[in-house]
């Protein structure tokens, strides 16, 4: 690998954490690639994007930025950093500038996720008003999020969710990095968390190179080799 070989930064989504990439990371490391999987705060779209942007800026050399689910919205914003050379969206939201998650999702029929969300107040430092954490009902999580993932693992994931603050759904993306960066998108065609048409619409609007995989929402755990192959394609394109 040369100095021009990019570092792959993997950005997880809502209701998941860095371990959602546990089966993809060994594939990329075996290629000799440098990989980072930061923890996303999941507190606000602009705040989360600012944090990921700070991680990206600290990487010496080029970056391929990969976002799963809500992580797609995060990389839409954070991906404008100068050293980001390509974007990869995995069953993700590719927002337009000025668009929120709620707006994009609202154009399409609800997925099964909508009726399985749990809202829990959490204390906000310096405020008398609590925030709202959003999670998925534990007993519905495996079917909605991880239908083709090992059932024992799905049960673990269900009880170890990283919540997303409700405010993130209404926050508009201030920029859309896919306008200036080459981008790839993966549609999970059996997704019950995000309507696959939401994924398709965002990718097509952005003019992305798109692939479709018959998978649940957690495509990185269900089909790690296919995910790794798509990331490799992006890496090759910016390493040439």
mmCIF file of N, CA and C in Angstrom, residues 20-28 30-31 90 186 211 213 215 218-233 236:
data_model
loop_
_atom_site.group_PDB
_atom_site.id
_atom_site.type_symbol
_atom_site.label_atom_id
_atom_site.label_comp_id
_atom_site.label_asym_id
_atom_site.label_seq_id
_atom_site.Cartn_x
_atom_site.Cartn_y
_atom_site.Cartn_z
ATOM 1 N N UNK A 20 -21.098 -3.008 14.667
ATOM 2 C CA UNK A 20 -21.888 -3.422 13.498
ATOM 3 C C UNK A 20 -21.006 -3.656 12.272
ATOM 4 N N UNK A 21 -19.749 -3.170 12.317
ATOM 5 C CA UNK A 21 -18.808 -3.388 11.227
ATOM 6 C C UNK A 21 -17.828 -4.525 11.536
ATOM 7 N N UNK A 22 -18.106 -5.318 12.564
ATOM 8 C CA UNK A 22 -17.136 -6.308 13.042
ATOM 9 C C UNK A 22 -16.757 -7.344 11.995
ATOM 10 N N UNK A 23 -17.635 -7.641 11.044
ATOM 11 C CA UNK A 23 -17.320 -8.652 10.027
ATOM 12 C C UNK A 23 -16.703 -8.037 8.770
ATOM 13 N N UNK A 24 -16.831 -6.728 8.605
ATOM 14 C CA UNK A 24 -16.248 -6.049 7.447
ATOM 15 C C UNK A 24 -14.797 -5.657 7.718
ATOM 16 N N UNK A 25 -14.517 -5.231 8.940
ATOM 17 C CA UNK A 25 -13.166 -4.752 9.285
ATOM 18 C C UNK A 25 -12.088 -5.790 8.976
ATOM 19 N N UNK A 26 -12.244 -7.082 9.345
ATOM 20 C CA UNK A 26 -11.195 -8.062 9.027
ATOM 21 C C UNK A 26 -10.941 -8.192 7.519
ATOM 22 N N UNK A 27 -11.994 -8.052 6.711
ATOM 23 C CA UNK A 27 -11.836 -8.114 5.254
ATOM 24 C C UNK A 27 -10.920 -6.991 4.771
ATOM 25 N N UNK A 28 -11.145 -5.784 5.299
ATOM 26 C CA UNK A 28 -10.378 -4.618 4.855
ATOM 27 C C UNK A 28 -8.954 -4.661 5.398
ATOM 28 N N UNK A 30 -7.288 -7.305 6.039
ATOM 29 C CA UNK A 30 -6.578 -8.350 5.286
ATOM 30 C C UNK A 30 -6.055 -7.822 3.957
ATOM 31 N N UNK A 31 -6.677 -6.757 3.456
ATOM 32 C CA UNK A 31 -6.200 -6.109 2.227
ATOM 33 C C UNK A 31 -5.028 -5.167 2.503
ATOM 34 N N UNK A 90 -24.340 2.661 2.855
ATOM 35 C CA UNK A 90 -24.827 1.300 3.071
ATOM 36 C C UNK A 90 -26.224 1.372 3.673
ATOM 37 N N UNK A 186 -25.348 1.218 -1.580
ATOM 38 C CA UNK A 186 -25.853 -0.145 -1.499
ATOM 39 C C UNK A 186 -27.281 -0.109 -0.961
ATOM 40 N N UNK A 211 -25.546 -0.548 -6.074
ATOM 41 C CA UNK A 211 -25.692 -1.994 -6.117
ATOM 42 C C UNK A 211 -26.813 -2.392 -5.166
ATOM 43 N N UNK A 213 -28.495 -5.556 -2.776
ATOM 44 C CA UNK A 213 -28.217 -6.829 -2.103
ATOM 45 C C UNK A 213 -29.480 -7.253 -1.363
ATOM 46 N N UNK A 215 -30.912 -8.243 1.470
ATOM 47 C CA UNK A 215 -30.392 -8.234 2.839
ATOM 48 C C UNK A 215 -31.323 -7.475 3.764
ATOM 49 N N UNK A 218 -29.008 -4.619 8.479
ATOM 50 C CA UNK A 218 -27.618 -4.781 8.931
ATOM 51 C C UNK A 218 -26.810 -5.572 7.909
ATOM 52 N N UNK A 219 -26.708 -5.001 6.723
ATOM 53 C CA UNK A 219 -26.059 -5.695 5.601
ATOM 54 C C UNK A 219 -24.589 -5.993 5.894
ATOM 55 N N UNK A 220 -23.944 -5.183 6.739
ATOM 56 C CA UNK A 220 -22.511 -5.400 7.024
ATOM 57 C C UNK A 220 -22.288 -6.685 7.818
ATOM 58 N N UNK A 221 -23.255 -7.059 8.637
ATOM 59 C CA UNK A 221 -23.141 -8.300 9.403
ATOM 60 C C UNK A 221 -23.696 -9.490 8.619
ATOM 61 N N UNK A 222 -24.681 -9.231 7.761
ATOM 62 C CA UNK A 222 -25.301 -10.318 7.013
ATOM 63 C C UNK A 222 -24.517 -10.679 5.754
ATOM 64 N N UNK A 223 -23.931 -9.666 5.106
ATOM 65 C CA UNK A 223 -23.230 -9.890 3.837
ATOM 66 C C UNK A 223 -21.921 -9.100 3.811
ATOM 67 N N UNK A 224 -21.004 -9.424 4.726
ATOM 68 C CA UNK A 224 -19.789 -8.601 4.846
ATOM 69 C C UNK A 224 -18.918 -8.588 3.598
ATOM 70 N N UNK A 225 -18.861 -9.698 2.878
ATOM 71 C CA UNK A 225 -17.996 -9.738 1.688
ATOM 72 C C UNK A 225 -18.522 -8.806 0.598
ATOM 73 N N UNK A 226 -19.833 -8.744 0.445
ATOM 74 C CA UNK A 226 -20.411 -7.846 -0.565
ATOM 75 C C UNK A 226 -20.176 -6.385 -0.182
ATOM 76 N N UNK A 227 -20.277 -6.091 1.095
ATOM 77 C CA UNK A 227 -20.007 -4.731 1.568
ATOM 78 C C UNK A 227 -18.535 -4.387 1.361
ATOM 79 N N UNK A 228 -17.662 -5.315 1.730
ATOM 80 C CA UNK A 228 -16.228 -5.080 1.573
ATOM 81 C C UNK A 228 -15.872 -4.877 0.098
ATOM 82 N N UNK A 229 -16.515 -5.637 -0.789
ATOM 83 C CA UNK A 229 -16.238 -5.490 -2.227
ATOM 84 C C UNK A 229 -16.619 -4.101 -2.724
ATOM 85 N N UNK A 230 -17.731 -3.565 -2.245
ATOM 86 C CA UNK A 230 -18.149 -2.231 -2.663
ATOM 87 C C UNK A 230 -17.164 -1.171 -2.151
ATOM 88 N N UNK A 231 -16.714 -1.338 -0.913
ATOM 89 C CA UNK A 231 -15.729 -0.405 -0.355
ATOM 90 C C UNK A 231 -14.419 -0.502 -1.141
ATOM 91 N N UNK A 232 -14.032 -1.744 -1.485
ATOM 92 C CA UNK A 232 -12.804 -1.921 -2.288
ATOM 93 C C UNK A 232 -12.896 -1.191 -3.626
ATOM 94 N N UNK A 233 -14.075 -1.222 -4.220
ATOM 95 C CA UNK A 233 -14.282 -0.536 -5.501
ATOM 96 C C UNK A 233 -14.033 0.965 -5.345
ATOM 97 N N UNK A 236 -10.242 1.526 -4.795
ATOM 98 C CA UNK A 236 -9.492 1.418 -6.053
ATOM 99 C C UNK A 236 -9.660 2.670 -6.907
#
